[in-house]
Amino acid sequence: MRAIGRRIHTNRAVKEILLQSPVFQMAAKQFDEVADFLDLDDRLRERCKWPKRLITVTVPIRMDDGRTEIFFGHRVQHHLTRGAIKGGLRYHPSVDLGEITALALWMTWKCALLNLPFGGGKGGINCDPRTMSQGELERLTRRFTMEMIPFIGPEVDVMAPDMGTNEQTMAWMTDTYSTHSGHLVPSIVTGKPLNLQGSCGRTRATGHGVAFTASNSLHKRGYKVQGAKAIVQGFGNVGSHTAYTLDSYDALVIGVSDVGGAIWNDKGLPMDKLRKHVQKHGTILGFKESEPVDPQEILTRECDILAPCAIDRTITGENAPHLKCKVLAEGANGPTTPEADRIINERGDIFVIPDILCNAGGVTVSYFEWVQNLQHYSWTEREVLGKMEAMLQSAQARVTGFAKKNKLPQRSAAQAIAIETVAEAKSSRGLFP
Ligand code: NAD
């Protein structure tokens, strides 16, 4: 009896931690609404909602000044029903179990929507990578990978870069796991450098997909992407490649922001020069052919494409009534709050490409990278991006078709397709024992 009592108590405690997180509340609300629409059976509903495994580890690191600092790292494996866990690893001061669990749910839906043979998960370490040296980041990554070894593997859980992590992080993870295994295991992560069997096109894949789905959406609404005006929030991996790809389509990227501020050029920011500026200075700020502007205010300036590509919850109940874009292309995960969603749906004049579709180019090419690693055979960038575009286009057509047929907003349609896919797989496998 005591053991059962303790177990119930633990369950409550974990649920309470998750339910107190604003980001998890957002994902849970989205799930509940879609589950109601699908009229999901109660038992299946709970199984689809709650994560299979929540793993939290302490990661002790020797800092450059000789101190030992303890970081908290999480890996949430939301579901494994349709294949290995797939999802990024985030280094950011906002990381907590609730945020990572919400991101894990979104990964599940993204993989299911694209019909990839993966479950969904997410990982993160609460730290500020901008204040840490390369040596500290390397020790943090290697120790976290060691702590994760019992829970990961090419057929179990395959991580990738996300906010605050990059190719180098993935290279350290590959080396740590491979050293432990005694041979190179490239399929343990995706988003690796090309010289460690990364995939052509992976670095730019997410941003390329954001620009591709945004351009498709404009086209379907009778507008041209050539000359279209775009504003991009965030200029890291996703934001910069969204901007570069839009520029390659002859769109005008008139405003971009990063954590330090925003810049503007009515005639379009020259992307080649901005790329060089960012490579040199690590920020968009101080770029000569632009004027500094308020990063919050640019979100509500007139444009054709607004692409939030930074953090979650930047399109809110406050700025949603003032948005003046035709297409909202969600490069970031969870950029639009439920309140903003309600306002945008009521307005009816903005076409939303929901995150699980808009930024799915990244996980799609991660899937290709994993397949190439398992087959020991590499594809050209043209093949990779061509296959990715075909998969995004087909998912986008399914979402718009489902939304039209069921009179649903684009986000609910995308989530409904995904959640139904996962629920059907769980039903087919049945409940063990
Ligand atoms: P990143 O760390 O490379 O870049 C993040 C960028 O956002 C930086 O330019 C940073 O300065 C900026 N930023 C942070 N806070 C900001 C704020 N308040 N206002 C404006 N800019 C701000 O991260 P990333 O990999 O580009 O990821 C960005 C988003 O895209 C995240 O939500 C991530 O989960 C999502 N995402 C990433 C990938 C991927 O392949 N990297 C795939 C799918 C989704």
Short mmCIF file of C-alpha atoms and ligand atoms in Angstrom, two decimals:
data_model
loop_
_atom_site.label_atom_id
_atom_site.label_comp_id
_atom_site.label_asym_id
_atom_site.label_seq_id
_atom_site.Cartn_x
_atom_site.Cartn_y
_atom_site.Cartn_z
CA MET A 1 0.00 0.00 0.00
CA ARG A 2 2.77 2.42 0.93
CA ALA A 3 4.55 1.81 -2.36
CA ILE A 4 1.37 2.52 -4.33
CA GLY A 5 0.74 5.66 -2.29
CA ARG A 6 4.24 6.92 -3.00
CA ARG A 7 3.86 6.20 -6.70
CA ILE A 8 0.64 8.20 -6.94
CA HIS A 9 2.31 11.03 -5.07
CA THR A 10 5.24 11.02 -7.51
CA ASN A 11 2.89 11.05 -10.49
CA ARG A 12 1.07 14.04 -9.05
CA ALA A 13 4.32 15.86 -8.40
CA VAL A 14 5.55 15.36 -11.96
CA LYS A 15 2.22 16.39 -13.45
CA GLU A 16 2.14 19.47 -11.25
CA ILE A 17 5.65 20.49 -12.32
CA LEU A 18 4.59 20.18 -15.96
CA LEU A 19 1.24 21.89 -15.51
CA GLN A 20 2.89 24.88 -13.84
CA SER A 21 5.01 25.54 -16.93
CA PRO A 22 3.44 28.16 -19.27
CA VAL A 23 4.97 26.48 -22.35
CA PHE A 24 3.66 23.05 -21.34
CA GLN A 25 0.24 24.58 -20.59
CA MET A 26 0.23 25.90 -24.14
CA ALA A 27 1.08 22.51 -25.71
CA ALA A 28 -1.40 20.71 -23.41
CA LYS A 29 -4.20 23.14 -24.31
CA GLN A 30 -3.50 22.62 -28.01
CA PHE A 31 -3.54 18.86 -27.48
CA ASP A 32 -6.79 18.89 -25.46
CA GLU A 33 -8.61 20.95 -28.10
CA VAL A 34 -7.51 18.68 -30.93
CA ALA A 35 -8.25 15.52 -28.90
CA ASP A 36 -11.78 16.88 -28.34
CA PHE A 37 -12.16 17.51 -32.06
CA LEU A 38 -10.94 13.98 -32.85
CA ASP A 39 -13.18 12.62 -30.09
CA LEU A 40 -10.19 10.58 -28.92
CA ASP A 41 -10.98 7.71 -26.58
CA ASP A 42 -10.08 8.69 -22.97
CA ARG A 43 -7.45 5.99 -22.45
CA LEU A 44 -5.73 6.65 -25.75
CA ARG A 45 -5.91 10.37 -25.08
CA GLU A 46 -3.87 10.12 -21.87
CA ARG A 47 -1.32 7.84 -23.52
CA CYS A 48 -0.87 10.29 -26.40
CA LYS A 49 -0.52 13.27 -24.09
CA TRP A 50 1.91 12.30 -21.34
CA PRO A 51 5.57 11.55 -22.08
CA LYS A 52 6.92 8.02 -21.85
CA ARG A 53 10.17 9.00 -20.13
CA LEU A 54 11.34 12.17 -18.38
CA ILE A 55 15.03 11.99 -17.63
CA THR A 56 16.77 14.66 -15.54
CA VAL A 57 20.48 14.50 -14.80
CA THR A 58 22.96 16.68 -13.01
CA VAL A 59 25.99 17.54 -15.11
CA PRO A 60 29.01 18.56 -13.03
CA ILE A 61 31.58 20.58 -14.96
CA ARG A 62 34.99 21.94 -14.09
CA MET A 63 34.83 25.61 -15.11
CA ASP A 64 37.85 27.49 -16.50
CA ASP A 65 38.38 29.29 -13.17
CA GLY A 66 38.70 25.97 -11.30
CA ARG A 67 35.19 25.93 -9.77
CA THR A 68 32.94 22.90 -10.20
CA GLU A 69 29.48 23.93 -11.39
CA ILE A 70 26.43 21.68 -11.49
CA PHE A 71 24.09 22.07 -14.46
CA PHE A 72 20.68 20.42 -14.80
CA GLY A 73 20.03 18.58 -18.06
CA HIS A 74 16.81 17.01 -19.29
CA ARG A 75 15.78 14.60 -21.99
CA VAL A 76 12.07 14.02 -22.46
CA GLN A 77 11.17 11.03 -24.62
CA HIS A 78 7.55 11.71 -25.40
CA HIS A 79 6.69 8.60 -27.35
CA LEU A 80 8.49 5.71 -29.02
CA THR A 81 5.50 4.05 -30.67
CA ARG A 82 6.46 4.87 -34.27
CA GLY A 83 10.24 4.61 -34.01
CA ALA A 84 13.34 6.07 -32.37
CA ILE A 85 12.99 9.32 -30.44
CA LYS A 86 13.98 12.31 -32.55
CA GLY A 87 14.44 15.84 -31.31
CA GLY A 88 16.91 18.61 -30.67
CA LEU A 89 19.10 19.55 -27.73
CA ARG A 90 18.81 23.11 -26.43
CA TYR A 91 21.27 25.14 -24.32
CA HIS A 92 19.45 28.16 -22.89
CA PRO A 93 18.83 29.83 -19.51
CA SER A 94 15.04 29.26 -19.85
CA VAL A 95 15.36 25.46 -20.09
CA ASP A 96 13.27 23.54 -17.57
CA LEU A 97 11.36 20.27 -17.54
CA GLY A 98 8.07 21.90 -18.58
CA GLU A 99 9.55 23.71 -21.57
CA ILE A 100 11.41 20.60 -22.75
CA THR A 101 8.28 18.44 -22.39
CA ALA A 102 6.22 20.90 -24.46
CA LEU A 103 8.92 20.87 -27.13
CA ALA A 104 8.92 17.06 -27.03
CA LEU A 105 5.16 16.97 -27.72
CA TRP A 106 5.63 19.30 -30.68
CA MET A 107 8.41 17.05 -32.02
CA THR A 108 6.10 14.05 -31.81
CA TRP A 109 3.47 15.85 -33.85
CA LYS A 110 6.03 17.19 -36.34
CA CYS A 111 7.49 13.73 -37.05
CA ALA A 112 4.00 12.23 -37.35
CA LEU A 113 2.78 15.01 -39.66
CA LEU A 114 5.73 14.42 -41.99
CA ASN A 115 5.17 10.67 -41.62
CA LEU A 116 8.77 10.11 -40.48
CA PRO A 117 9.48 6.77 -38.76
CA PHE A 118 10.26 8.48 -35.45
CA GLY A 119 8.74 9.23 -32.09
CA GLY A 120 9.35 12.64 -30.56
CA GLY A 121 11.54 14.07 -27.83
CA LYS A 122 13.58 17.05 -26.77
CA GLY A 123 16.55 17.73 -24.56
CA GLY A 124 18.06 20.74 -22.91
CA ILE A 125 20.56 22.00 -20.40
CA ASN A 126 19.82 25.04 -18.30
CA CYS A 127 22.87 27.21 -19.02
CA ASP A 128 23.84 30.38 -20.86
CA PRO A 129 26.16 29.26 -23.68
CA ARG A 130 26.98 32.88 -24.54
CA THR A 131 28.84 33.28 -21.25
CA MET A 132 30.70 29.94 -21.46
CA SER A 133 34.05 29.21 -23.12
CA GLN A 134 34.42 26.56 -25.85
CA GLY A 135 36.24 24.35 -23.35
CA GLU A 136 33.38 24.60 -20.83
CA LEU A 137 30.81 23.88 -23.54
CA GLU A 138 32.79 20.86 -24.71
CA ARG A 139 33.03 19.44 -21.17
CA LEU A 140 29.32 20.12 -20.61
CA THR A 141 28.36 18.35 -23.85
CA ARG A 142 30.61 15.35 -23.29
CA ARG A 143 29.50 14.83 -19.68
CA PHE A 144 25.80 15.20 -20.61
CA THR A 145 26.29 12.64 -23.42
CA MET A 146 27.88 10.20 -20.94
CA GLU A 147 24.95 10.69 -18.53
CA MET A 148 22.58 9.95 -21.43
CA ILE A 149 24.31 6.78 -22.67
CA PRO A 150 21.86 4.37 -20.96
CA PHE A 151 18.94 6.13 -22.69
CA ILE A 152 20.13 6.86 -26.25
CA GLY A 153 21.23 4.96 -29.36
CA PRO A 154 20.71 5.04 -33.13
CA GLU A 155 17.51 2.98 -32.79
CA VAL A 156 16.48 4.54 -29.46
CA ASP A 157 17.03 8.29 -29.33
CA VAL A 158 18.82 10.48 -31.86
CA MET A 159 19.52 14.13 -30.90
CA ALA A 160 20.12 17.15 -33.16
CA PRO A 161 21.00 20.84 -32.75
CA ASP A 162 18.51 23.39 -31.44
CA MET A 163 18.86 26.80 -29.77
CA GLY A 164 22.34 27.33 -28.39
CA THR A 165 23.78 24.14 -29.93
CA ASN A 166 25.29 23.51 -33.36
CA GLU A 167 27.37 21.18 -35.56
CA GLN A 168 30.27 21.36 -33.12
CA THR A 169 28.02 20.22 -30.24
CA MET A 170 26.92 17.27 -32.37
CA ALA A 171 30.56 16.46 -33.25
CA TRP A 172 31.44 16.25 -29.50
CA MET A 173 28.41 14.05 -28.88
CA THR A 174 29.38 11.75 -31.77
CA ASP A 175 32.93 11.49 -30.47
CA THR A 176 31.86 10.79 -26.87
CA TYR A 177 29.35 8.10 -27.87
CA SER A 178 31.75 6.56 -30.43
CA THR A 179 34.63 6.47 -27.95
CA HIS A 180 32.34 4.67 -25.52
CA SER A 181 31.29 2.20 -28.26
CA GLY A 182 34.81 1.61 -29.56
CA HIS A 183 33.94 2.60 -33.15
CA LEU A 184 32.41 5.53 -35.03
CA VAL A 185 28.62 5.66 -34.65
CA PRO A 186 27.55 8.58 -36.87
CA SER A 187 23.84 7.70 -36.62
CA ILE A 188 23.79 8.63 -32.90
CA VAL A 189 23.01 12.29 -33.74
CA THR A 190 22.09 14.37 -36.77
CA GLY A 191 23.20 17.87 -37.70
CA LYS A 192 26.86 16.76 -37.62
CA PRO A 193 29.64 18.38 -39.68
CA LEU A 194 30.02 16.94 -43.20
CA ASN A 195 33.44 15.48 -42.30
CA LEU A 196 31.73 13.25 -39.69
CA GLN A 197 29.06 12.03 -42.13
CA GLY A 198 26.65 14.91 -41.67
CA SER A 199 24.22 15.47 -44.51
CA CYS A 200 24.58 18.02 -47.27
CA GLY A 201 21.93 20.68 -46.74
CA ARG A 202 21.26 19.96 -43.03
CA THR A 203 22.56 23.31 -41.71
CA ARG A 204 20.30 25.33 -43.96
CA ALA A 205 17.39 22.84 -44.04
CA THR A 206 15.11 24.37 -41.39
CA GLY A 207 15.37 27.93 -42.72
CA HIS A 208 15.12 26.69 -46.32
CA GLY A 209 11.88 24.89 -45.39
CA VAL A 210 10.50 28.01 -43.67
CA ALA A 211 11.15 30.11 -46.79
CA PHE A 212 9.84 27.35 -49.08
CA THR A 213 6.52 26.90 -47.22
CA ALA A 214 6.12 30.70 -46.90
CA SER A 215 6.72 31.19 -50.60
CA ASN A 216 4.24 28.37 -51.44
CA SER A 217 1.63 30.00 -49.22
CA LEU A 218 2.04 33.40 -50.87
CA HIS A 219 1.83 31.77 -54.29
CA LYS A 220 -1.38 29.86 -53.36
CA ARG A 221 -2.93 33.18 -52.27
CA GLY A 222 -2.14 34.75 -55.63
CA TYR A 223 0.96 36.75 -54.62
CA LYS A 224 4.51 36.53 -55.95
CA VAL A 225 7.48 35.88 -53.70
CA GLN A 226 9.66 38.01 -55.98
CA GLY A 227 9.63 41.47 -54.43
CA ALA A 228 7.61 40.29 -51.39
CA LYS A 229 8.66 41.99 -48.14
CA ALA A 230 9.80 39.82 -45.24
CA ILE A 231 10.62 40.44 -41.57
CA VAL A 232 12.56 37.77 -39.69
CA GLN A 233 12.81 37.59 -35.89
CA GLY A 234 15.96 35.78 -34.72
CA PHE A 235 19.13 35.47 -36.80
CA GLY A 236 20.59 32.17 -35.61
CA ASN A 237 20.49 28.96 -37.64
CA VAL A 238 16.79 29.12 -38.56
CA GLY A 239 16.35 32.89 -38.95
CA SER A 240 19.50 33.49 -40.99
CA HIS A 241 18.82 30.65 -43.43
CA THR A 242 15.18 31.72 -43.76
CA ALA A 243 16.43 35.19 -44.71
CA TYR A 244 19.13 33.89 -47.08
CA THR A 245 16.67 31.57 -48.87
CA LEU A 246 14.00 34.26 -49.16
CA ASP A 247 16.70 36.52 -50.61
CA SER A 248 17.60 33.80 -53.13
CA TYR A 249 13.90 33.81 -54.19
CA ASP A 250 14.27 37.60 -54.82
CA ALA A 251 12.12 38.54 -51.82
CA LEU A 252 13.18 41.68 -49.91
CA VAL A 253 14.18 41.01 -46.32
CA ILE A 254 13.52 44.46 -44.87
CA GLY A 255 13.87 43.79 -41.14
CA VAL A 256 15.70 41.26 -38.95
CA SER A 257 16.31 41.00 -35.22
CA ASP A 258 18.41 39.04 -32.77
CA VAL A 259 18.60 38.96 -28.98
CA GLY A 260 20.44 42.31 -28.95
CA GLY A 261 18.14 44.39 -31.19
CA ALA A 262 16.82 44.84 -34.72
CA ILE A 263 17.88 46.44 -38.01
CA TRP A 264 15.89 47.76 -40.95
CA ASN A 265 16.33 48.68 -44.61
CA ASP A 266 13.25 49.61 -46.66
CA LYS A 267 14.95 48.58 -49.91
CA GLY A 268 15.92 45.14 -48.57
CA LEU A 269 18.98 44.25 -46.49
CA PRO A 270 21.87 43.04 -48.71
CA MET A 271 22.13 39.46 -47.46
CA ASP A 272 25.65 38.64 -48.71
CA LYS A 273 27.05 41.59 -46.82
CA LEU A 274 24.93 40.90 -43.72
CA ARG A 275 26.13 37.28 -43.70
CA LYS A 276 29.77 38.47 -43.67
CA HIS A 277 28.99 41.05 -40.96
CA VAL A 278 27.40 38.37 -38.72
CA GLN A 279 30.30 35.96 -39.33
CA LYS A 280 32.71 38.68 -38.21
CA HIS A 281 30.79 40.26 -35.30
CA GLY A 282 28.43 37.49 -34.14
CA THR A 283 25.44 39.86 -34.30
CA ILE A 284 23.38 41.80 -36.84
CA LEU A 285 23.87 44.98 -34.82
CA GLY A 286 26.12 47.65 -36.27
CA PHE A 287 25.47 46.58 -39.88
CA LYS A 288 26.22 49.65 -42.01
CA GLU A 289 23.50 49.43 -44.67
CA SER A 290 20.66 49.53 -42.13
CA GLU A 291 19.13 51.60 -39.36
CA PRO A 292 18.59 50.29 -35.81
CA VAL A 293 14.92 49.82 -34.87
CA ASP A 294 12.86 48.53 -31.97
CA PRO A 295 12.80 44.69 -32.11
CA GLN A 296 9.24 44.50 -30.72
CA GLU A 297 7.88 47.18 -33.00
CA ILE A 298 9.13 45.57 -36.25
CA LEU A 299 6.83 42.62 -35.64
CA THR A 300 3.83 44.86 -36.30
CA ARG A 301 5.22 46.66 -39.37
CA GLU A 302 3.66 46.02 -42.78
CA CYS A 303 5.12 43.05 -44.67
CA ASP A 304 4.12 40.00 -46.72
CA ILE A 305 5.94 37.38 -44.63
CA LEU A 306 6.55 37.62 -40.89
CA ALA A 307 8.83 34.80 -39.75
CA PRO A 308 9.35 34.46 -35.98
CA CYS A 309 12.50 32.29 -35.80
CA ALA A 310 13.80 32.94 -32.27
CA ILE A 311 12.07 31.73 -29.10
CA ASP A 312 8.59 30.65 -28.03
CA ARG A 313 5.68 33.03 -27.21
CA THR A 314 6.76 36.13 -29.14
CA ILE A 315 3.44 36.54 -31.00
CA THR A 316 1.12 37.37 -28.13
CA GLY A 317 -2.33 38.68 -27.29
CA GLU A 318 -0.75 42.14 -27.21
CA ASN A 319 0.85 42.30 -30.65
CA ALA A 320 -1.49 39.92 -32.56
CA PRO A 321 -4.21 42.57 -33.17
CA HIS A 322 -1.56 44.85 -34.75
CA LEU A 323 0.21 42.38 -37.08
CA LYS A 324 0.25 43.55 -40.70
CA CYS A 325 1.57 40.48 -42.53
CA LYS A 326 -0.13 38.21 -45.06
CA VAL A 327 1.69 35.04 -44.00
CA LEU A 328 2.92 34.15 -40.52
CA ALA A 329 5.68 31.57 -41.05
CA GLU A 330 6.52 29.95 -37.71
CA GLY A 331 10.22 29.08 -37.89
CA ALA A 332 10.53 28.87 -34.10
CA ASN A 333 8.77 26.25 -32.01
CA GLY A 334 5.72 27.62 -30.21
CA PRO A 335 6.09 31.30 -31.18
CA THR A 336 2.33 32.02 -31.07
CA THR A 337 0.43 31.94 -27.77
CA PRO A 338 -3.11 30.47 -27.67
CA GLU A 339 -4.45 34.01 -27.02
CA ALA A 340 -2.69 35.31 -30.15
CA ASP A 341 -3.96 32.29 -32.08
CA ARG A 342 -7.54 33.12 -31.10
CA ILE A 343 -7.11 36.73 -32.23
CA ILE A 344 -5.48 35.74 -35.53
CA ASN A 345 -8.22 33.17 -36.23
CA GLU A 346 -10.92 35.77 -35.53
CA ARG A 347 -9.20 38.31 -37.80
CA GLY A 348 -9.04 35.74 -40.61
CA ASP A 349 -6.70 37.87 -42.77
CA ILE A 350 -3.39 36.18 -41.87
CA PHE A 351 -2.40 32.77 -43.21
CA VAL A 352 -0.54 30.85 -40.48
CA ILE A 353 1.97 28.15 -41.36
CA PRO A 354 2.13 26.32 -38.03
CA ASP A 355 5.52 25.48 -36.51
CA ILE A 356 5.18 21.71 -36.81
CA LEU A 357 4.90 22.15 -40.58
CA CYS A 358 6.86 25.36 -41.22
CA ASN A 359 10.10 24.34 -39.48
CA ALA A 360 9.84 20.61 -40.28
CA GLY A 361 12.51 20.88 -42.99
CA GLY A 362 15.11 20.45 -40.22
CA VAL A 363 13.85 17.13 -38.90
CA THR A 364 13.13 15.91 -42.43
CA VAL A 365 16.77 16.38 -43.43
CA SER A 366 17.80 14.94 -40.04
CA TYR A 367 15.84 11.85 -41.08
CA PHE A 368 17.73 11.80 -44.40
CA GLU A 369 21.02 12.14 -42.52
CA TRP A 370 20.13 9.19 -40.27
CA VAL A 371 19.13 7.09 -43.32
CA GLN A 372 22.40 7.99 -45.11
CA ASN A 373 24.41 7.06 -41.98
CA LEU A 374 22.64 3.72 -41.60
CA GLN A 375 23.20 2.96 -45.31
CA HIS A 376 26.78 4.34 -45.39
CA TYR A 377 25.80 6.18 -48.56
CA SER A 378 25.61 9.93 -49.04
CA TRP A 379 23.32 12.03 -51.18
CA THR A 380 24.00 15.33 -52.95
CA GLU A 381 22.60 18.62 -51.61
CA ARG A 382 20.31 18.79 -54.63
CA GLU A 383 18.85 15.36 -53.84
CA VAL A 384 18.47 16.24 -50.15
CA LEU A 385 16.75 19.59 -50.65
CA GLY A 386 14.63 18.26 -53.53
CA LYS A 387 13.32 15.36 -51.44
CA MET A 388 12.75 17.72 -48.50
CA GLU A 389 10.75 20.16 -50.60
CA ALA A 390 8.61 17.31 -51.98
CA MET A 391 7.82 16.08 -48.45
CA LEU A 392 7.04 19.58 -47.15
CA GLN A 393 4.84 20.30 -50.13
CA SER A 394 2.87 17.11 -49.67
CA ALA A 395 2.44 17.76 -45.90
CA GLN A 396 1.38 21.33 -46.62
CA ALA A 397 -1.24 20.12 -49.12
CA ARG A 398 -2.58 17.61 -46.57
CA VAL A 399 -2.85 20.31 -43.90
CA THR A 400 -4.62 22.87 -46.10
CA GLY A 401 -6.94 20.14 -47.46
CA PHE A 402 -7.82 18.90 -43.94
CA ALA A 403 -8.35 22.48 -42.70
CA LYS A 404 -10.68 23.26 -45.58
CA LYS A 405 -12.66 20.03 -45.27
CA ASN A 406 -13.10 20.36 -41.50
CA LYS A 407 -13.25 24.18 -41.31
CA LEU A 408 -10.30 24.25 -38.91
CA PRO A 409 -7.43 26.72 -38.48
CA GLN A 410 -4.17 25.54 -40.09
CA ARG A 411 -2.56 24.77 -36.70
CA SER A 412 -5.43 22.60 -35.49
CA ALA A 413 -5.53 20.80 -38.85
CA ALA A 414 -1.79 20.03 -38.72
CA GLN A 415 -2.02 18.85 -35.11
CA ALA A 416 -5.13 16.77 -35.79
CA ILE A 417 -3.44 14.87 -38.65
CA ALA A 418 -0.40 14.27 -36.43
CA ILE A 419 -2.22 13.24 -33.25
CA GLU A 420 -4.51 10.90 -35.18
CA THR A 421 -1.46 9.27 -36.78
CA VAL A 422 0.11 8.64 -33.36
CA ALA A 423 -3.20 7.47 -31.84
CA GLU A 424 -3.74 4.99 -34.69
CA ALA A 425 -0.22 3.57 -34.25
CA LYS A 426 -0.81 3.17 -30.49
CA SER A 427 -4.14 1.47 -31.18
CA SER A 428 -2.55 -0.94 -33.64
CA ARG A 429 0.22 -1.91 -31.23
CA GLY A 430 -2.29 -2.30 -28.37
CA LEU A 431 -1.55 -1.96 -24.68
CA PHE A 432 1.17 -4.19 -23.24
CA PRO A 433 0.66 -6.52 -21.36
P1 NAD B 1 19.97 29.68 -32.53
O1 NAD B 1 20.48 29.59 -31.15
O2 NAD B 1 20.86 29.32 -33.68
O3 NAD B 1 19.44 31.17 -32.80
C1 NAD B 1 18.49 31.81 -32.00
C2 NAD B 1 18.40 33.26 -32.47
O4 NAD B 1 17.34 33.91 -31.79
C3 NAD B 1 19.65 34.08 -32.19
O5 NAD B 1 19.90 34.95 -33.27
C4 NAD B 1 19.28 34.90 -30.95
O6 NAD B 1 20.01 36.10 -30.85
C5 NAD B 1 17.81 35.15 -31.28
N1 NAD B 1 17.00 35.53 -30.15
C6 NAD B 1 16.92 34.98 -28.91
N2 NAD B 1 16.02 35.62 -28.18
C7 NAD B 1 15.48 36.58 -28.97
C8 NAD B 1 14.49 37.57 -28.81
N3 NAD B 1 13.87 37.72 -27.64
N4 NAD B 1 14.20 38.39 -29.85
C9 NAD B 1 14.82 38.26 -31.03
N5 NAD B 1 15.76 37.32 -31.25
C10 NAD B 1 16.09 36.51 -30.23
O7 NAD B 1 18.63 28.80 -32.55
P2 NAD B 1 17.92 28.14 -33.81
O8 NAD B 1 18.45 26.78 -33.99
O9 NAD B 1 17.93 29.10 -34.94
O10 NAD B 1 16.43 27.97 -33.23
C11 NAD B 1 15.48 29.03 -33.25
C12 NAD B 1 14.10 28.45 -33.07
O11 NAD B 1 13.83 27.50 -34.11
C13 NAD B 1 13.86 27.69 -31.76
O12 NAD B 1 12.53 27.85 -31.37
C14 NAD B 1 14.09 26.24 -32.18
O13 NAD B 1 13.46 25.34 -31.31
C15 NAD B 1 13.47 26.26 -33.55
N6 NAD B 1 13.91 25.18 -34.43
C16 NAD B 1 15.23 24.99 -34.72
C17 NAD B 1 15.60 23.99 -35.62
C18 NAD B 1 17.03 23.80 -36.05
O14 NAD B 1 17.26 22.98 -36.97
N7 NAD B 1 17.99 24.50 -35.49
C19 NAD B 1 14.63 23.15 -36.18
C20 NAD B 1 13.28 23.38 -35.88
C21 NAD B 1 12.94 24.41 -35.01
#
